[in-house]
Coordinates of C-alpha atoms and ligand atoms in Angstrom, one line a residue:
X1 CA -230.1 79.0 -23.6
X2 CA -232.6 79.8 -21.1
X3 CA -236.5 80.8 -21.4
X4 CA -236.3 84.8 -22.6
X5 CA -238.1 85.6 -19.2
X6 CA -234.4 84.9 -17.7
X7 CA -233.0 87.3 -19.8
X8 CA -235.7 90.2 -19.8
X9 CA -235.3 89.8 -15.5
X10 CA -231.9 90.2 -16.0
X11 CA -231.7 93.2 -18.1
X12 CA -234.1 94.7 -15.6
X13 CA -232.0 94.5 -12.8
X14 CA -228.8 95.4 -14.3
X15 CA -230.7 98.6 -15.2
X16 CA -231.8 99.1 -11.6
X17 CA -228.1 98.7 -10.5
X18 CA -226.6 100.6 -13.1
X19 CA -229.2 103.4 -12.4
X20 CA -228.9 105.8 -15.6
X21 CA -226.9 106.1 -19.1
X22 CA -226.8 103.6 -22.0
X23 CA -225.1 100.4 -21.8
X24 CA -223.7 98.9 -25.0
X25 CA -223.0 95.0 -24.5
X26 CA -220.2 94.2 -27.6
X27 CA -220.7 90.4 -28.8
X28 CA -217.4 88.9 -30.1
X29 CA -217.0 88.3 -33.5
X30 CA -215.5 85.4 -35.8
X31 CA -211.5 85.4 -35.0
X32 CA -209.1 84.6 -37.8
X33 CA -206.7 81.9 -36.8
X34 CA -204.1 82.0 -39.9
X35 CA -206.2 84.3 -43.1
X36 CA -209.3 86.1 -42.8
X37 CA -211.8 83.0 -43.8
X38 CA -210.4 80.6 -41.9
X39 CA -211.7 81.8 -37.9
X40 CA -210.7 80.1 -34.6
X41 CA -213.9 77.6 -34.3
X42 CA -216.2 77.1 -32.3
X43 CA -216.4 80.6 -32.6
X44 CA -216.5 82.3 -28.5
X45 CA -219.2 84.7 -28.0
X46 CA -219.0 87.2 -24.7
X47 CA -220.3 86.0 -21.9
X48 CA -221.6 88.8 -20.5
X49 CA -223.3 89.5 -23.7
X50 CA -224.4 85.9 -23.2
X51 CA -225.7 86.7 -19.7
X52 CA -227.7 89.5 -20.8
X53 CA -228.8 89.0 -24.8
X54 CA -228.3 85.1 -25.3
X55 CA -227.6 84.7 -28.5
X56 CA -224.1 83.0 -29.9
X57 CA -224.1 84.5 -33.6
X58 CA -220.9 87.0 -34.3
X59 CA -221.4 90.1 -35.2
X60 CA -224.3 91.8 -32.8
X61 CA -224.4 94.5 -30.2
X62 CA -226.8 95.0 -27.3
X63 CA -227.6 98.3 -26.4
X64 CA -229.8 99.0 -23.1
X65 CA -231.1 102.5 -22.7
X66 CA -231.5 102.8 -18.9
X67 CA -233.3 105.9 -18.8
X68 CA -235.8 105.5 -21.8
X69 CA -236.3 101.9 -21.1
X70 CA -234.9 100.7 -24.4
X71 CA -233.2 97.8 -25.6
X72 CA -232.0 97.4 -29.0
X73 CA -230.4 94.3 -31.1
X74 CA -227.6 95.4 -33.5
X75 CA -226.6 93.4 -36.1
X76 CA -226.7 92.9 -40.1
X77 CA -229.2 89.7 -41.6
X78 CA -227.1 87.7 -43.8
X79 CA -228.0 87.5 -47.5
X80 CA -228.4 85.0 -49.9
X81 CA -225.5 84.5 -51.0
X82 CA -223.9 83.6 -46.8
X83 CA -227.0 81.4 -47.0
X84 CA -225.1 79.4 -49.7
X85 CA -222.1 78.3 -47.5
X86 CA -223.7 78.9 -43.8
X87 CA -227.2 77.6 -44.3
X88 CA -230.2 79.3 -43.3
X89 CA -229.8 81.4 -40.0
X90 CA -232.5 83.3 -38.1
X91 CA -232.9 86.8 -38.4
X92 CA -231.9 89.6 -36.1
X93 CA -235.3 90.3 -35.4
X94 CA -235.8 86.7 -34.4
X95 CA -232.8 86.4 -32.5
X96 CA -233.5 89.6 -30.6
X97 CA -237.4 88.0 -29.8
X98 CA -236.2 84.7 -28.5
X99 CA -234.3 87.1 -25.9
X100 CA -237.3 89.3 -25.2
X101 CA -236.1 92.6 -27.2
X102 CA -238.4 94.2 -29.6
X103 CA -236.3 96.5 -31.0
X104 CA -233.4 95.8 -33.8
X105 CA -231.6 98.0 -36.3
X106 CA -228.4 97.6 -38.8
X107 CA -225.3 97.6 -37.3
X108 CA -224.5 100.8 -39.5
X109 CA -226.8 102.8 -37.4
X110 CA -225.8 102.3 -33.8
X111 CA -223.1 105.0 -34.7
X112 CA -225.4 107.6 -34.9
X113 CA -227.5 106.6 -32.6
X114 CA -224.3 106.3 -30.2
X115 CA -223.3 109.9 -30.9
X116 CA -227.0 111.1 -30.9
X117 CA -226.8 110.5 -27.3
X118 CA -226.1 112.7 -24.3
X119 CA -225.9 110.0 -21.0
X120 CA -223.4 108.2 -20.0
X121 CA -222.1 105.4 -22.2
X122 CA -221.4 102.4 -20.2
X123 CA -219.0 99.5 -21.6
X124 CA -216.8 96.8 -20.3
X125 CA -213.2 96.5 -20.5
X126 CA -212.6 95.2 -24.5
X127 CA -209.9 92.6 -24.8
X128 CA -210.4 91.2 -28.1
X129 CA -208.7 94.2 -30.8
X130 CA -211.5 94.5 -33.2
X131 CA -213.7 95.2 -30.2
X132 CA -211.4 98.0 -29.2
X133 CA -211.5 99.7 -32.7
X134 CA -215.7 99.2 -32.9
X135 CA -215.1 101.4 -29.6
X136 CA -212.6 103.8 -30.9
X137 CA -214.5 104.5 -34.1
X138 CA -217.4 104.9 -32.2
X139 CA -216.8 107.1 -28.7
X140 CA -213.1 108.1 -30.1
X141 CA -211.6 106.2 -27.2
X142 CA -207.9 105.2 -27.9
X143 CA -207.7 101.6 -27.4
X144 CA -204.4 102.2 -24.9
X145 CA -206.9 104.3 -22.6
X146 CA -210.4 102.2 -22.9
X147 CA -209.6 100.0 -20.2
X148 CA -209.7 103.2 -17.5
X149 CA -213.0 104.6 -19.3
X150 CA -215.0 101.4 -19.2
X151 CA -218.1 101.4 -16.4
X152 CA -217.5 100.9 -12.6
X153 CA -221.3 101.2 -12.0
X154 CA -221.8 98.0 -15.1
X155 CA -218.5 96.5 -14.1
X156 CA -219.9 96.2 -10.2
X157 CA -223.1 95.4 -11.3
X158 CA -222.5 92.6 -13.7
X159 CA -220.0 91.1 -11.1
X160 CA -222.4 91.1 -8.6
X161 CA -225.7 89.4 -11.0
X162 CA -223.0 86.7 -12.4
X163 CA -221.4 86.1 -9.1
X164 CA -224.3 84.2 -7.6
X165 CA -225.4 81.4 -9.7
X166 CA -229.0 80.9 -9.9
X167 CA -230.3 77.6 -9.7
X168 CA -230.6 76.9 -13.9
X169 CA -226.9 78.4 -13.9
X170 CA -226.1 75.3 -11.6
X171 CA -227.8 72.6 -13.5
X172 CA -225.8 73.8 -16.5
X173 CA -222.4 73.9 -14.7
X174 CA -223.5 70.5 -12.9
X175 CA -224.0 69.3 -16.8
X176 CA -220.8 70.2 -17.8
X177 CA -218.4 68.8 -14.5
X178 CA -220.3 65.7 -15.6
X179 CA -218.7 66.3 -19.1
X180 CA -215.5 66.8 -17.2
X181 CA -216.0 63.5 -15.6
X182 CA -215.8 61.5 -19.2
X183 CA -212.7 63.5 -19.7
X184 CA -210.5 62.7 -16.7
X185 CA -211.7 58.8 -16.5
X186 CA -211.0 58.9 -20.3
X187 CA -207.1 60.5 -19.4
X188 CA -207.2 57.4 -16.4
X189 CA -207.8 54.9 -18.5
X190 CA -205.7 55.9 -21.5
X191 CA -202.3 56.7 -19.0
X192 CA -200.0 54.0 -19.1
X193 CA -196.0 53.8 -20.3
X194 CA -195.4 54.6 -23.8
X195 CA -197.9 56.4 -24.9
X196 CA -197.5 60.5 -25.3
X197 CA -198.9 63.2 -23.9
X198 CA -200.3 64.4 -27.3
X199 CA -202.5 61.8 -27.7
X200 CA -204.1 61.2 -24.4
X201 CA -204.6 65.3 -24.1
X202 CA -206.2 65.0 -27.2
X203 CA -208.4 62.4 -26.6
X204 CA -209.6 64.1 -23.7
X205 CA -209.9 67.2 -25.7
X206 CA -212.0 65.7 -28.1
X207 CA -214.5 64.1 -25.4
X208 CA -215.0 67.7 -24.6
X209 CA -215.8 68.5 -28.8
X210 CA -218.1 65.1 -28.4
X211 CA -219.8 65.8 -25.4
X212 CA -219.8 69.6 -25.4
X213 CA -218.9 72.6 -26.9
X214 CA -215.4 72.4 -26.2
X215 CA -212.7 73.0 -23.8
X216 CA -212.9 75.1 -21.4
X217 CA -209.3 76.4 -22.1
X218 CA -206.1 74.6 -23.6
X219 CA -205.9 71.1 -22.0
X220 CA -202.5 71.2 -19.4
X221 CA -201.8 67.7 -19.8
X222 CA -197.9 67.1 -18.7
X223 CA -195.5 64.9 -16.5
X224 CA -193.8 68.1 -15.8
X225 CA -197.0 69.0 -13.2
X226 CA -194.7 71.6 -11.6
X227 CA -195.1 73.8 -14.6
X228 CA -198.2 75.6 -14.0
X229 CA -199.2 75.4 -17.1
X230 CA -197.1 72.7 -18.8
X231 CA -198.5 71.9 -22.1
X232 CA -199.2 68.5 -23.5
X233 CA -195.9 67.4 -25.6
X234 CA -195.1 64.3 -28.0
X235 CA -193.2 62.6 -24.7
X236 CA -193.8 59.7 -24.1
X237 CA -195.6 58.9 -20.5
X238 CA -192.5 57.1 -18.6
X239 CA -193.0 54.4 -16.0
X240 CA -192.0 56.0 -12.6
X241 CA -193.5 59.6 -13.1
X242 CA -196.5 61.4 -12.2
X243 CA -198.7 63.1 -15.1
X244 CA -201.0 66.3 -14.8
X245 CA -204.3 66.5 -15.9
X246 CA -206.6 69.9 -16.0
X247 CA -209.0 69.9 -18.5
X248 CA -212.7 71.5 -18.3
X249 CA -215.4 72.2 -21.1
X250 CA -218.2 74.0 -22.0
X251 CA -221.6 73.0 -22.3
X252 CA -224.9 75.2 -22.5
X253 CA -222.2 78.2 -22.6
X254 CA -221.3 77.1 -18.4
X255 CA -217.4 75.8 -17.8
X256 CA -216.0 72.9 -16.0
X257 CA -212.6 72.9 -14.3
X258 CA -210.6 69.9 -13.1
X259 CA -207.2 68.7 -12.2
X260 CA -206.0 65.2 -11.3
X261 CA -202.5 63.6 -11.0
X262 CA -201.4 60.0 -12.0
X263 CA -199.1 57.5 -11.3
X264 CA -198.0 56.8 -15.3
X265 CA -197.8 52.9 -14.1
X266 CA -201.2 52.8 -12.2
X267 CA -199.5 52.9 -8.5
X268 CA -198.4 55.7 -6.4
X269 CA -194.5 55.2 -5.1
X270 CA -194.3 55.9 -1.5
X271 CA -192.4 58.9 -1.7
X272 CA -195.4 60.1 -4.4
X273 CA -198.2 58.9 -2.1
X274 CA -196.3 61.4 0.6
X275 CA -196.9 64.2 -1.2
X276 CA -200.1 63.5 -2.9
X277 CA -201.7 62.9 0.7
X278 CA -200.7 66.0 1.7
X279 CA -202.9 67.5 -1.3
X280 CA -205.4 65.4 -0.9
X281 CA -205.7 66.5 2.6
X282 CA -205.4 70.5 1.6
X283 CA -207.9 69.4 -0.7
X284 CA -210.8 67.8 1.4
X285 CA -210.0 70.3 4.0
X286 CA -211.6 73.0 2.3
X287 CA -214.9 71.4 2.0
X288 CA -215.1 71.4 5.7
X289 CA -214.2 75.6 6.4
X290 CA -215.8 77.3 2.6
X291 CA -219.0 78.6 3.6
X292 CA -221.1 81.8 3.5
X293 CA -219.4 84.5 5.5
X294 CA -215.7 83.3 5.7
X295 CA -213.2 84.7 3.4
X296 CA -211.7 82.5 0.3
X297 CA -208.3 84.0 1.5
X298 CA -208.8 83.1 4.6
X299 CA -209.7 79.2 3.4
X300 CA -206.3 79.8 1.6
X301 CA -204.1 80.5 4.3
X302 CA -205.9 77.9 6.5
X303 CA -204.8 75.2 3.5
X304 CA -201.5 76.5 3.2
X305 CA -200.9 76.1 7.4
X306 CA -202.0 72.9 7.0
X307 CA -199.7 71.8 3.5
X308 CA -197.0 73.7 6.2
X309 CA -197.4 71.5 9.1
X310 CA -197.2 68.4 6.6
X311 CA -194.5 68.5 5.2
X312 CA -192.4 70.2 8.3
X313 CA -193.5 66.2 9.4
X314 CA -191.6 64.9 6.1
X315 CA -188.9 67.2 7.1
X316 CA -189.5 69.9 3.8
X317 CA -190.1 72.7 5.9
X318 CA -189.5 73.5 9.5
X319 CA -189.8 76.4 11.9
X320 CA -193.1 77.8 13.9
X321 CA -195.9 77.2 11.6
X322 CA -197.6 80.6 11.2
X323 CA -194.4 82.7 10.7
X324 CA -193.2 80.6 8.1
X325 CA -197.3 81.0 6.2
X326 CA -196.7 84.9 7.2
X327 CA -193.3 85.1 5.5
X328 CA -194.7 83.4 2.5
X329 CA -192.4 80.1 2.4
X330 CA -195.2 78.1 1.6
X331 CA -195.2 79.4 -1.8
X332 CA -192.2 77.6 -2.7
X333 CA -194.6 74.4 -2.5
X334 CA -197.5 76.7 -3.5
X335 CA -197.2 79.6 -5.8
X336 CA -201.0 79.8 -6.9
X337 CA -204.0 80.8 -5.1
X338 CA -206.2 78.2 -3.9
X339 CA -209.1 78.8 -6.5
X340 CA -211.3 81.2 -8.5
X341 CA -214.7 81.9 -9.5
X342 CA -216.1 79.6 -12.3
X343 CA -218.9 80.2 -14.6
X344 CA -219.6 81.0 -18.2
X345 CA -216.0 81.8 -18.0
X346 CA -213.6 79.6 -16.2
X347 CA -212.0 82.3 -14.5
X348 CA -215.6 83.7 -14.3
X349 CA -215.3 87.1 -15.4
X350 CA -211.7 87.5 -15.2
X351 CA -212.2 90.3 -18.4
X352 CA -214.2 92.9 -16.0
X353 CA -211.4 92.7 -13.9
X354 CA -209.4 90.5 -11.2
X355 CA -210.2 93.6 -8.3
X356 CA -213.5 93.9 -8.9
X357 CA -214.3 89.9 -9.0
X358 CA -212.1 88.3 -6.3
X359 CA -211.8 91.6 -4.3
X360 CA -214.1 94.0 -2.6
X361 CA -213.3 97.3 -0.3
X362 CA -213.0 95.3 2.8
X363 CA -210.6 92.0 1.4
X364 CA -207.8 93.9 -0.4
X365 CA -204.8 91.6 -2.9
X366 CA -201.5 91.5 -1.4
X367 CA -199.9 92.5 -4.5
X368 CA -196.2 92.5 -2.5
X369 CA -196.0 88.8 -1.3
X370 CA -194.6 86.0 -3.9
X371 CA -197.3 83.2 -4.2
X372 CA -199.8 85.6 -2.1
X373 CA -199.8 88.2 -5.0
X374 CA -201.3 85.3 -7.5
X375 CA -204.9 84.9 -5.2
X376 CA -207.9 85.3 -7.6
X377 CA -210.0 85.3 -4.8
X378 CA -210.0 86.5 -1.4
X379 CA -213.4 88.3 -0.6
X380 CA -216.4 86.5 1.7
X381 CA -217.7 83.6 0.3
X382 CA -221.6 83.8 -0.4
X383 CA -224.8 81.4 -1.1
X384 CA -224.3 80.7 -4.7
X385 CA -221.0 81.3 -5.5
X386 CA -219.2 78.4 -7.7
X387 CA -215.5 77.9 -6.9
X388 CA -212.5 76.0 -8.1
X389 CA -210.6 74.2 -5.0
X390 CA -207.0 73.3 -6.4
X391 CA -204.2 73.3 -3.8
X392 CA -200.8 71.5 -5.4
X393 CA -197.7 71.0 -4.3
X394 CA -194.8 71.3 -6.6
X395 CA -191.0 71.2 -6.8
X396 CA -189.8 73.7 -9.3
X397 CA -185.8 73.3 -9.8
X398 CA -185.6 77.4 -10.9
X399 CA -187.4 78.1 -7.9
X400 CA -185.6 75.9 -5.3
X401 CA -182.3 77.6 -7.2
X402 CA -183.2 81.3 -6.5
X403 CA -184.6 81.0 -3.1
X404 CA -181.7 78.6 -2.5
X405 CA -178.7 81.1 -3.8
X406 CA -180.6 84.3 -2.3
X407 CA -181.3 82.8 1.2
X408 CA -185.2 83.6 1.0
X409 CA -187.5 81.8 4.2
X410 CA -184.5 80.0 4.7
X411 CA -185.5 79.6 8.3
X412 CA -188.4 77.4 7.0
X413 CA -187.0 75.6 4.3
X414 CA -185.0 72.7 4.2
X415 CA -183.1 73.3 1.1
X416 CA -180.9 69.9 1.3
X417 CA -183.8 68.2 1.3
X418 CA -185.5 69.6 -1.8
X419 CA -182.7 69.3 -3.2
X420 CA -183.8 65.6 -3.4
X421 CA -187.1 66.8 -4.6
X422 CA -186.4 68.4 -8.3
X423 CA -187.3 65.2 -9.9
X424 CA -190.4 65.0 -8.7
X425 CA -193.2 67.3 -10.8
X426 CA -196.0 68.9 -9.2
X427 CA -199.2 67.3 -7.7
X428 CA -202.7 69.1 -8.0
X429 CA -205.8 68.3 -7.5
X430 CA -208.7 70.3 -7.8
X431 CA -212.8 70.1 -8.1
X432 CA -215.5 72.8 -8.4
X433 CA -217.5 73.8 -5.7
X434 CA -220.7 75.4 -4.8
X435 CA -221.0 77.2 -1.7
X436 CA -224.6 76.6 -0.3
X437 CA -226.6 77.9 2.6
X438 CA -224.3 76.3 5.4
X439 CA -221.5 75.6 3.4
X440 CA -220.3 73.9 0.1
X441 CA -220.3 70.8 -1.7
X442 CA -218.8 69.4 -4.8
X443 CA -220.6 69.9 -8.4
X444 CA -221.6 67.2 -10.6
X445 CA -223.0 63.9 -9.8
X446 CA -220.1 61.7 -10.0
X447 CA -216.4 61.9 -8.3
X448 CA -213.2 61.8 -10.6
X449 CA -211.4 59.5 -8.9
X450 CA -208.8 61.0 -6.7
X451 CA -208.3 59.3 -3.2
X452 CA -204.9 57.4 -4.2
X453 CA -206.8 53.5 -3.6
X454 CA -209.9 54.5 -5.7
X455 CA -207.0 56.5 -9.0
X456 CA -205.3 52.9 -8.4
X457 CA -208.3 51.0 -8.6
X458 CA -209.3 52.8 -11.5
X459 CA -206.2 52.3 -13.5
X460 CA -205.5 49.3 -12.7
X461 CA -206.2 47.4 -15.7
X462 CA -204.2 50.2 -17.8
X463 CA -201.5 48.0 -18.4
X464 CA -203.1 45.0 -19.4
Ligands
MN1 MN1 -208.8 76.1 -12.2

């Protein structure tokens, strides 16, 4: 949590941007997993009611009257007899002062003051259900036709306030790739033939519950790397293979997001080391052309004439370079975007919207093109904006089959060739970046090794 001065600034510029009306911020509340009692834990609160009220309990809503300059807390104290099985926990009042509001009430009243009011209401898309019937009951909004009535004016504002990390928000996402470094060196060291993908996902997972306040989002942990996102099975790691790690966590409510690929037996195969080079090449490359100004979907297509050019060399694709990126061939190698925006969330605010956040009037999504039509993020980059960067290549038998039997990019694609290919898995490799004054750099202090001499280096006392 930050200092309440962080919080009362930021309410007081999402005001000025949202200009009029009342804004009601819904926190999340406990989710149950398999019967009422027993919730999903650690419980997730919203992260832009994060952003603006800071405070993790369930059960509270943040209402911000723009034009009488109000803020009010929402939420119930617990009583005695929650005290027994939850321990003490601060009051509403108490939370709502750490965060710089003075005013609270019982959650029973914010419907009347809701319908007592004549502005606007502003809200955010809901996407959790009970969120959508606390906004039914209270604006008689059908949850089929909220996501069309939430806010433009909060939507834009909020994605312009959390797209530009300030410099606490870094230290905190710094923190937490740092976190992410214990969990990848941890996967490194734990890889070797024989043991499963279970256990060394969960032993990541659980440097994350050690370290921090969790994952990020469900640990991809797979020898099937071409499957986006494969998850972590009871197969066994075979000698031979590659395995896919992306894992990220939480910490101080700020996400980490990384992906490496292993040879299962410490060393990279020559025909493995091909490919991953090519990656690793994609990869580096966008540290060099990211930078304030330049469009992320322009750093995409500039990766994915590169990954073309590469592997037209190893004899994958073939044709002039640009008409092949045009027609969209590269997506057989590449069907994802090359990153997104990470923060509090990592897709940072994802929720509000996929338009609104990787898309402005000017950089449109091309929602037509296989591959193209995945892009979280194509708008100009600016100072302050945190980034995944996580090209892959990957050989994906049902896609080499379709493209193969319909004749699609044909002209670019060797299809004898990949043939060869469907044994291979997917390679990605991706870091988080911060785009800075004259460019970008990686976050956190340390590298997960990922240059094929320093991953070999690293593992190679696995198998001893
Ligand atoms: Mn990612």
């Amino acid at each position: 949590m930050f200092n309440k001065e962080t919080y009362i600034q930021r309410r007081s510029e999402l005001k000025k941007l949202v200009g009029n009306g009342v804004i009601i911020l819904f926190g999340n509340n406990e989710s149950p997993a398999n019967y009422p009692a027993n919730a999903y834990a650690p419980m997730r609160q919203d992260s832009s009611f994060l952003y603006y009220f800071g405070q993790h309990r369930d059960g509270l809503v943040g209402v911000i009257d723009i034009d009488n300059d109000e803020e009010i807390l929402f939420g119930d104290d617990i009583d005695v007899e929650d005290i027994v099985w939850m321990g003490y926990t601060p009051s509403v009042a108490d939370l709502a002062a750490e965060v710089g509001v003075s005013k609270t009430a019982p959650m029973k009243e914010l419907t009347s003051y809701i319908k007592h009011q004549s502005s606007d209401i502003h809200f955010l898309p809901p996407y959790r259900h009970d969120t959508k019937i606390q906004i039914m009951d209270l604006l008689g909004i059908h949850p089929a036709k909220q996501k069309e009535a939430a806010s433009l004016p909060l939507i834009q504002a909020i994605v312009k306030m959390r797209a530009t990390k300030s410099a606490e928000e870094i230290d905190y996402i710094e923190a937490a790739c740092d976190v992410g470094y214990a969990m990848h060196t941890t996967a490194q060291l734990l890889i070797r033939p024989g043991v499963t993908e279970r256990f060394v996902a969960g032993q990541v997972d659980g440097i994350a519950r050690s370290l921090a306040q969790g994952n990020s989002f469900a640990t991809i942990f797979s020898q099937h790397g071409e499957i986006m996102h494969g998850s972590p099975s009871d197969a066994k790691l075979e000698d031979g293979r590659l395995v896919l790690c992306d894992a990220g966590c939480e910490l101080n409510d700020y996400c980490s997001d990384h992906t490496r690929t292993m040879p299962v037996n410490g060393k990279f195969s020559q025909r493995q080391l091909e490919i991953y080079s090519i990656v690793e090449a994609c990869h580096d490359y966008v540290l060099e052309v990211a930078k304030p100004g330049v469009k992320y979907a322009d750093v995409h297509f500039a990766v994915c004439r590169l990954m073309t050019e590469r592997l037209k060399e190893l004899g994958l694709m073939k044709g002039d370079t640009d008409a092949a990126v045009a027609a969209g061939a590269h997506a057989m190698f590449l069907p994802h975007g090359l990153g997104h925006m990470m923060g509090m969330d990592v897709h940072d605010m994802e929720g509000l919207g996929q338009i609104y956040v990787g898309f402005d009037d000017e950089t449109r999504p091309n929602l037509e093109q296989f591959g193209t039509n995945c892009l979280r993020m194509g708008r100009r980059l600016e100072e302050g904006f945190v980034l995944t960067d996580e090209p892959g290549i990957y050989f994906i038998p049902a896609l080499i089959d379709d493209w193969k039997a319909s004749g699609h990019c044909k002209e670019f694609l060797n299809f004898e060739k990949l043939e060869t290919y469907k044994d291979f898995g997917g390679i990605r490799i991706e870091d988080d970046i911060l785009i800075t004054k004259e460019g970008c750099r990686f976050l956190g202090s340390k590298r997960i090794p990922y240059h094929p001499k320093d991953v070999e280096a690293f593992m190679a006392n696995n198998n001893q």
